[in-house]
PDB file of C-alpha atoms in Angstrom:
ATOM      1  CA  GLN A   1      92.473 122.783 106.504  1.00 61.00           C
ATOM      2  CA  LYS A   2      94.320 120.174 104.489  1.00 70.00           C
ATOM      3  CA  GLU A   3      92.269 117.197 103.397  1.00 92.00           C
ATOM      4  CA  VAL A   4      94.831 114.686 104.651  1.00 97.00           C
ATOM      5  CA  GLU A   5      97.024 115.712 107.559  1.00 96.00           C
ATOM      6  CA  GLN A   6     100.188 114.123 108.845  1.00 96.00           C
ATOM      7  CA  ASN A   7     102.868 115.212 111.264  1.00 92.00           C
ATOM      8  CA  SER A   8     105.932 115.936 109.137  1.00 90.00           C
ATOM      9  CA  GLY A   9     108.308 114.525 111.756  1.00 90.00           C
ATOM     10  CA  PRO A  10     110.973 113.382 111.789  1.00 95.00           C
ATOM     11  CA  LEU A  11     109.880 110.469 113.907  1.00 97.00           C
ATOM     12  CA  SER A  12     112.925 108.731 115.323  1.00 97.00           C
ATOM     13  CA  VAL A  13     112.724 105.199 116.669  1.00 98.00           C
ATOM     14  CA  PRO A  14     115.460 102.739 117.651  1.00 98.00           C
ATOM     15  CA  GLU A  15     116.015  99.643 115.573  1.00 98.00           C
ATOM     16  CA  GLY A  16     113.665  96.847 116.620  1.00 98.00           C
ATOM     17  CA  ALA A  17     111.042  99.185 118.070  1.00 98.00           C
ATOM     18  CA  ILE A  18     107.500  99.787 116.822  1.00 98.00           C
ATOM     19  CA  ALA A  19     107.042 102.888 114.679  1.00 98.00           C
ATOM     20  CA  SER A  20     103.578 104.440 114.794  1.00 98.00           C
ATOM     21  CA  LEU A  21     102.573 106.801 112.016  1.00 98.00           C
ATOM     22  CA  ASN A  22      99.309 108.702 112.150  1.00 97.00           C
ATOM     23  CA  CYS A  23      97.051 110.478 109.699  1.00 97.00           C
ATOM     24  CA  THR A  24      93.702 112.259 109.831  1.00 97.00           C
ATOM     25  CA  TYR A  25      91.414 113.096 106.945  1.00 97.00           C
ATOM     26  CA  SER A  26      88.663 115.652 106.603  1.00 96.00           C
ATOM     27  CA  ASP A  27      86.306 114.211 103.972  1.00 94.00           C
ATOM     28  CA  ARG A  28      83.865 111.793 105.625  1.00 94.00           C
ATOM     29  CA  GLY A  29      83.079 110.439 102.165  1.00 92.00           C
ATOM     30  CA  SER A  30      86.555 108.906 101.914  1.00 94.00           C
ATOM     31  CA  GLN A  31      86.327 105.186 101.283  1.00 92.00           C
ATOM     32  CA  SER A  32      89.840 104.004 100.482  1.00 93.00           C
ATOM     33  CA  PHE A  33      93.018 104.643 102.379  1.00 96.00           C
ATOM     34  CA  PHE A  34      96.596 104.000 101.407  1.00 96.00           C
ATOM     35  CA  TRP A  35     100.076 104.180 102.826  1.00 98.00           C
ATOM     36  CA  TYR A  36     102.987 104.808 100.503  1.00 97.00           C
ATOM     37  CA  ARG A  37     106.673 104.705 101.328  1.00 98.00           C
ATOM     38  CA  GLN A  38     108.954 107.182  99.602  1.00 98.00           C
ATOM     39  CA  TYR A  39     112.722 106.969  99.843  1.00 97.00           C
ATOM     40  CA  SER A  40     114.635 110.187  99.303  1.00 95.00           C
ATOM     41  CA  GLY A  41     114.830 111.003  95.601  1.00 94.00           C
ATOM     42  CA  LYS A  42     112.535 108.127  94.658  1.00 96.00           C
ATOM     43  CA  SER A  43     108.866 107.845  93.781  1.00 96.00           C
ATOM     44  CA  PRO A  44     106.154 106.655  96.201  1.00 97.00           C
ATOM     45  CA  GLU A  45     105.640 102.903  96.579  1.00 96.00           C
ATOM     46  CA  LEU A  46     102.345 101.436  97.774  1.00 95.00           C
ATOM     47  CA  ILE A  47     102.774  99.380 100.932  1.00 96.00           C
ATOM     48  CA  MET A  48      99.267  99.099 102.412  1.00 95.00           C
ATOM     49  CA  SER A  49      95.670  99.736 101.471  1.00 95.00           C
ATOM     50  CA  ILE A  50      92.675  99.568 103.822  1.00 96.00           C
ATOM     51  CA  TYR A  51      89.002  99.991 103.083  1.00 94.00           C
ATOM     52  CA  SER A  52      87.076  99.043 106.250  1.00 95.00           C
ATOM     53  CA  ASN A  53      87.301  99.818 109.944  1.00 97.00           C
ATOM     54  CA  GLY A  54      89.763  97.808 111.966  1.00 97.00           C
ATOM     55  CA  ASP A  55      93.224  96.437 111.441  1.00 97.00           C
ATOM     56  CA  LYS A  56      94.896  94.973 108.393  1.00 97.00           C
ATOM     57  CA  GLU A  57      98.211  93.214 108.767  1.00 97.00           C
ATOM     58  CA  ASP A  58     100.825  92.466 106.119  1.00 96.00           C
ATOM     59  CA  GLY A  59     104.131  91.198 107.432  1.00 97.00           C
ATOM     60  CA  ARG A  60     105.649  93.783 109.760  1.00 98.00           C
ATOM     61  CA  PHE A  61     103.067  96.398 108.720  1.00 98.00           C
ATOM     62  CA  THR A  62      99.631  96.945 110.254  1.00 98.00           C
ATOM     63  CA  ALA A  63      97.236  99.571 108.974  1.00 98.00           C
ATOM     64  CA  GLN A  64      94.442 100.729 111.259  1.00 98.00           C
ATOM     65  CA  LEU A  65      91.326 102.620 110.201  1.00 98.00           C
ATOM     66  CA  ASN A  66      88.747 104.365 112.375  1.00 97.00           C
ATOM     67  CA  LYS A  67      86.197 106.091 110.166  1.00 96.00           C
ATOM     68  CA  ALA A  68      84.271 107.556 113.094  1.00 96.00           C
ATOM     69  CA  SER A  69      87.395 109.411 114.209  1.00 96.00           C
ATOM     70  CA  GLN A  70      88.591 109.948 110.622  1.00 97.00           C
ATOM     71  CA  TYR A  71      91.902 108.477 111.605  1.00 97.00           C
ATOM     72  CA  VAL A  72      94.319 106.143 109.866  1.00 98.00           C
ATOM     73  CA  SER A  73      97.541 104.777 111.253  1.00 98.00           C
ATOM     74  CA  LEU A  74     100.421 102.583 110.196  1.00 98.00           C
ATOM     75  CA  LEU A  75     102.400 100.478 112.626  1.00 98.00           C
ATOM     76  CA  ILE A  76     105.770  99.099 111.653  1.00 98.00           C
ATOM     77  CA  ARG A  77     106.982  96.344 113.947  1.00 98.00           C
ATOM     78  CA  ASP A  78     110.642  95.438 114.422  1.00 98.00           C
ATOM     79  CA  SER A  79     111.696  98.645 112.651  1.00 98.00           C
ATOM     80  CA  GLN A  80     114.806  98.367 110.511  1.00 98.00           C
ATOM     81  CA  PRO A  81     117.160 101.095 109.270  1.00 97.00           C
ATOM     82  CA  SER A  82     115.903 100.251 105.773  1.00 97.00           C
ATOM     83  CA  ASP A  83     112.453 101.469 106.873  1.00 98.00           C
ATOM     84  CA  SER A  84     113.852 105.006 107.103  1.00 98.00           C
ATOM     85  CA  ALA A  85     111.821 106.940 104.549  1.00 98.00           C
ATOM     86  CA  THR A  86     108.910 109.337 104.237  1.00 98.00           C
ATOM     87  CA  TYR A  87     105.515 107.694 104.653  1.00 98.00           C
ATOM     88  CA  LEU A  88     102.630 109.233 102.732  1.00 98.00           C
ATOM     89  CA  CYS A  89      99.039 108.728 103.817  1.00 98.00           C
ATOM     90  CA  ALA A  90      96.383 109.014 101.120  1.00 97.00           C
ATOM     91  CA  ALA A  91      92.586 108.982 101.088  1.00 96.00           C
ATOM     92  CA  GLY A  92      90.309 108.227  98.151  1.00 93.00           C
ATOM     93  CA  VAL A  93      86.879 109.784  97.611  1.00 89.00           C
ATOM     94  CA  TYR A  94      84.452 108.834  94.875  1.00 84.00           C
ATOM     95  CA  SER A  95      83.620 111.970  92.938  1.00 77.00           C
ATOM     96  CA  GLY A  96      82.457 112.348  89.365  1.00 73.00           C
ATOM     97  CA  GLY A  97      82.370 108.588  88.864  1.00 73.00           C
ATOM     98  CA  TYR A  98      85.870 107.758  89.952  1.00 81.00           C
ATOM     99  CA  GLN A  99      88.042 107.652  93.029  1.00 84.00           C
ATOM    100  CA  LYS A 100      90.090 110.782  93.548  1.00 88.00           C
ATOM    101  CA  VAL A 101      93.067 110.240  95.826  1.00 92.00           C
ATOM    102  CA  THR A 102      94.525 113.016  97.956  1.00 95.00           C
ATOM    103  CA  PHE A 103      97.906 112.694  99.628  1.00 97.00           C
ATOM    104  CA  GLY A 104      99.198 114.083 102.865  1.00 97.00           C
ATOM    105  CA  THR A 105     102.581 115.780 103.073  1.00 96.00           C
ATOM    106  CA  GLY A 106     104.200 112.715 104.618  1.00 97.00           C
ATOM    107  CA  THR A 107     105.932 111.782 107.856  1.00 97.00           C
ATOM    108  CA  LYS A 108     109.674 111.263 107.797  1.00 97.00           C
ATOM    109  CA  LEU A 109     110.709 108.168 109.755  1.00 98.00           C
ATOM    110  CA  GLN A 110     114.265 107.651 110.969  1.00 98.00           C
ATOM    111  CA  VAL A 111     115.189 104.248 112.385  1.00 98.00           C
ATOM    112  CA  ILE A 112     118.321 104.557 114.478  1.00 97.00           C
ATOM    113  CA  PRO A 113     120.647 101.484 114.448  1.00 96.00           C
TER     114      PRO A 113
ATOM    115  CA  GLY B   1     105.928  96.838  80.471  1.00 54.00           C
ATOM    116  CA  ALA B   2     106.789  95.675  83.965  1.00 79.00           C
ATOM    117  CA  GLY B   3     106.415  99.097  85.520  1.00 93.00           C
ATOM    118  CA  VAL B   4     105.387 102.665  84.768  1.00 97.00           C
ATOM    119  CA  SER B   5     108.010 104.299  82.612  1.00 97.00           C
ATOM    120  CA  GLN B   6     108.549 108.056  82.529  1.00 98.00           C
ATOM    121  CA  THR B   7     110.845 109.994  80.239  1.00 98.00           C
ATOM    122  CA  PRO B   8     112.920 112.028  80.499  1.00 98.00           C
ATOM    123  CA  SER B   9     114.051 111.454  84.072  1.00 97.00           C
ATOM    124  CA  ASN B  10     115.394 114.988  84.235  1.00 98.00           C
ATOM    125  CA  LYS B  11     114.555 118.043  82.184  1.00 98.00           C
ATOM    126  CA  VAL B  12     116.116 121.477  82.480  1.00 98.00           C
ATOM    127  CA  THR B  13     114.474 124.166  80.395  1.00 98.00           C
ATOM    128  CA  GLU B  14     114.536 127.906  80.110  1.00 98.00           C
ATOM    129  CA  LYS B  15     111.657 130.033  81.291  1.00 98.00           C
ATOM    130  CA  GLY B  16     109.120 130.475  78.511  1.00 98.00           C
ATOM    131  CA  LYS B  17     109.962 127.251  76.683  1.00 98.00           C
ATOM    132  CA  TYR B  18     107.625 124.352  75.897  1.00 98.00           C
ATOM    133  CA  VAL B  19     108.159 120.895  77.396  1.00 98.00           C
ATOM    134  CA  GLU B  20     106.622 117.465  76.987  1.00 98.00           C
ATOM    135  CA  LEU B  21     106.772 114.749  79.612  1.00 98.00           C
ATOM    136  CA  ARG B  22     105.957 111.179  78.653  1.00 98.00           C
ATOM    137  CA  CYS B  23     104.407 108.348  80.633  1.00 98.00           C
ATOM    138  CA  ASP B  24     104.088 104.712  79.558  1.00 97.00           C
ATOM    139  CA  PRO B  25     101.803 102.905  82.049  1.00 95.00           C
ATOM    140  CA  ILE B  26     101.720  99.251  83.015  1.00 94.00           C
ATOM    141  CA  SER B  27     100.226  97.229  80.195  1.00 92.00           C
ATOM    142  CA  GLY B  28      96.493  96.742  80.724  1.00 88.00           C
ATOM    143  CA  HIS B  29      96.103  99.549  83.235  1.00 89.00           C
ATOM    144  CA  THR B  30      93.287 101.726  81.976  1.00 88.00           C
ATOM    145  CA  ALA B  31      93.508 104.331  84.730  1.00 90.00           C
ATOM    146  CA  LEU B  32      96.365 106.821  84.429  1.00 94.00           C
ATOM    147  CA  TYR B  33      97.125 109.778  86.683  1.00 95.00           C
ATOM    148  CA  TRP B  34      99.521 112.692  86.668  1.00 97.00           C
ATOM    149  CA  TYR B  35     100.651 114.212  89.949  1.00 97.00           C
ATOM    150  CA  ARG B  36     103.164 116.915  90.757  1.00 98.00           C
ATOM    151  CA  GLN B  37     105.357 116.843  93.844  1.00 98.00           C
ATOM    152  CA  SER B  38     107.312 119.789  95.192  1.00 96.00           C
ATOM    153  CA  LEU B  39     110.046 119.414  97.795  1.00 93.00           C
ATOM    154  CA  GLY B  40     108.668 118.528 101.199  1.00 91.00           C
ATOM    155  CA  GLN B  41     105.123 118.147  99.897  1.00 94.00           C
ATOM    156  CA  GLY B  42     102.916 115.213  99.032  1.00 96.00           C
ATOM    157  CA  PRO B  43     101.929 114.488  95.451  1.00 97.00           C
ATOM    158  CA  GLU B  44      99.370 116.972  94.132  1.00 97.00           C
ATOM    159  CA  PHE B  45      96.716 115.735  91.684  1.00 95.00           C
ATOM    160  CA  LEU B  46      96.808 117.127  88.147  1.00 97.00           C
ATOM    161  CA  ILE B  47      94.735 114.943  85.817  1.00 95.00           C
ATOM    162  CA  TYR B  48      93.127 111.514  85.529  1.00 94.00           C
ATOM    163  CA  PHE B  49      92.565 109.473  82.373  1.00 93.00           C
ATOM    164  CA  GLN B  50      90.249 106.503  82.012  1.00 89.00           C
ATOM    165  CA  GLY B  51      91.116 105.060  78.652  1.00 84.00           C
ATOM    166  CA  THR B  52      91.647 107.806  76.117  1.00 85.00           C
ATOM    167  CA  GLY B  53      89.586 110.495  77.781  1.00 86.00           C
ATOM    168  CA  ALA B  54      90.539 112.941  80.489  1.00 84.00           C
ATOM    169  CA  ALA B  55      87.924 112.080  83.117  1.00 84.00           C
ATOM    170  CA  ASP B  56      89.099 114.789  85.520  1.00 91.00           C
ATOM    171  CA  ASP B  57      91.487 117.612  84.674  1.00 93.00           C
ATOM    172  CA  SER B  58      90.514 119.797  87.613  1.00 92.00           C
ATOM    173  CA  GLY B  59      94.023 119.710  89.071  1.00 95.00           C
ATOM    174  CA  LEU B  60      95.741 121.327  86.104  1.00 97.00           C
ATOM    175  CA  PRO B  61      96.972 124.684  87.470  1.00 96.00           C
ATOM    176  CA  ASN B  62      96.112 126.770  84.400  1.00 95.00           C
ATOM    177  CA  ASP B  63      95.710 126.591  80.647  1.00 96.00           C
ATOM    178  CA  ARG B  64      99.461 126.309  80.101  1.00 98.00           C
ATOM    179  CA  PHE B  65      99.126 122.676  81.148  1.00 98.00           C
ATOM    180  CA  PHE B  66      97.581 120.056  78.897  1.00 97.00           C
ATOM    181  CA  ALA B  67      97.722 116.264  78.733  1.00 97.00           C
ATOM    182  CA  VAL B  68      96.726 113.681  76.148  1.00 96.00           C
ATOM    183  CA  ARG B  69      96.421 109.926  75.932  1.00 94.00           C
ATOM    184  CA  PRO B  70      95.366 109.360  72.319  1.00 92.00           C
ATOM    185  CA  GLU B  71      95.436 105.556  72.194  1.00 90.00           C
ATOM    186  CA  GLY B  72      94.607 104.802  75.803  1.00 87.00           C
ATOM    187  CA  SER B  73      98.147 103.827  76.718  1.00 92.00           C
ATOM    188  CA  VAL B  74     101.017 106.343  76.573  1.00 96.00           C
ATOM    189  CA  SER B  75     100.253 109.792  77.942  1.00 97.00           C
ATOM    190  CA  THR B  76     102.036 113.077  77.387  1.00 98.00           C
ATOM    191  CA  LEU B  77     101.882 116.053  79.742  1.00 98.00           C
ATOM    192  CA  LYS B  78     102.543 119.288  77.901  1.00 98.00           C
ATOM    193  CA  ILE B  79     103.529 122.562  79.525  1.00 98.00           C
ATOM    194  CA  GLN B  80     103.635 125.770  77.511  1.00 98.00           C
ATOM    195  CA  ARG B  81     105.493 128.962  78.412  1.00 98.00           C
ATOM    196  CA  THR B  82     107.145 127.331  81.403  1.00 98.00           C
ATOM    197  CA  GLU B  83     107.629 129.349  84.563  1.00 98.00           C
ATOM    198  CA  ARG B  84     110.086 128.868  87.418  1.00 97.00           C
ATOM    199  CA  GLY B  85     107.166 127.878  89.653  1.00 96.00           C
ATOM    200  CA  ASP B  86     106.559 124.856  87.422  1.00 98.00           C
ATOM    201  CA  SER B  87     109.765 123.297  88.725  1.00 98.00           C
ATOM    202  CA  ALA B  88     108.850 120.055  90.514  1.00 98.00           C
ATOM    203  CA  VAL B  89     108.861 116.306  90.091  1.00 98.00           C
ATOM    204  CA  TYR B  90     106.060 115.209  87.792  1.00 98.00           C
ATOM    205  CA  LEU B  91     104.806 111.757  88.691  1.00 98.00           C
ATOM    206  CA  CYS B  92     102.724 109.460  86.549  1.00 98.00           C
ATOM    207  CA  ALA B  93     100.818 106.547  88.055  1.00 95.00           C
ATOM    208  CA  SER B  94      98.576 103.827  86.722  1.00 93.00           C
ATOM    209  CA  SER B  95      96.191 101.341  88.252  1.00 89.00           C
ATOM    210  CA  LEU B  96      94.125  98.408  87.071  1.00 84.00           C
ATOM    211  CA  GLN B  97      90.972  99.875  88.535  1.00 75.00           C
ATOM    212  CA  ASP B  98      90.439 103.276  90.034  1.00 67.00           C
ATOM    213  CA  ASN B  99      89.827 102.003  93.564  1.00 67.00           C
ATOM    214  CA  TYR B 100      93.156 100.237  93.736  1.00 78.00           C
ATOM    215  CA  GLY B 101      96.370 101.768  94.904  1.00 85.00           C
ATOM    216  CA  TYR B 102      98.639 103.269  92.294  1.00 90.00           C
ATOM    217  CA  THR B 103     101.943 102.192  90.823  1.00 94.00           C
ATOM    218  CA  PHE B 104     104.051 105.289  90.300  1.00 96.00           C
ATOM    219  CA  GLY B 105     106.714 105.835  87.709  1.00 97.00           C
ATOM    220  CA  SER B 106     110.117 107.135  88.718  1.00 97.00           C
ATOM    221  CA  GLY B 107     109.093 110.679  87.823  1.00 98.00           C
ATOM    222  CA  THR B 108     110.443 113.502  85.713  1.00 98.00           C
ATOM    223  CA  ARG B 109     112.314 116.205  87.588  1.00 98.00           C
ATOM    224  CA  LEU B 110     111.569 119.452  85.774  1.00 98.00           C
ATOM    225  CA  THR B 111     113.740 122.461  86.449  1.00 98.00           C
ATOM    226  CA  VAL B 112     112.865 125.784  84.868  1.00 98.00           C
ATOM    227  CA  VAL B 113     115.745 128.270  84.906  1.00 97.00           C
TER     228      VAL B 113
END
């Protein structure tokens, strides 16, 4: 079982719709959660971090965390073609005195104009 | 510098050769990480530095891989006797504190022929 699991997609949504990206993690000791966006051929870029249960909003992005269900999600409102990318979910666990971050394999999002 | 700088951006080497990959983190970031990303996969942890010391090198695949950060800033990942399976994008990231999200460099694409 992978430590951080994501559906590889592709997830296709029409322009202007809400894109919902989901992630589950296996280590209940995980304390920090991150979403990165990665355009094809580019490196990952941090877009959201969340540390406590509930929702965190930043512009068109909302991250949701449910530690009881070991579930993290990212909502993208008013999706734009420029949002088309692979979205990586990551979870951080404190081990050996520092936070070790494990990434999922990513979900490819396609926003159709 | 303004971002994490990695050189070279591309490296093609013959099987069995030695390579060095360089990472220059954001100024003031004490935490530095190396990850490796293969096509269609998420970044895979290799090694973490806090200052000059390797705090966690548990992700290094074998003893052909070694990394240093002698002055607590620039880091070099060294791979001896390269194998075709070492071909991947090697990503360096830094962060101000280890519970923050990372800033990734643009990566070094290593191809072993």
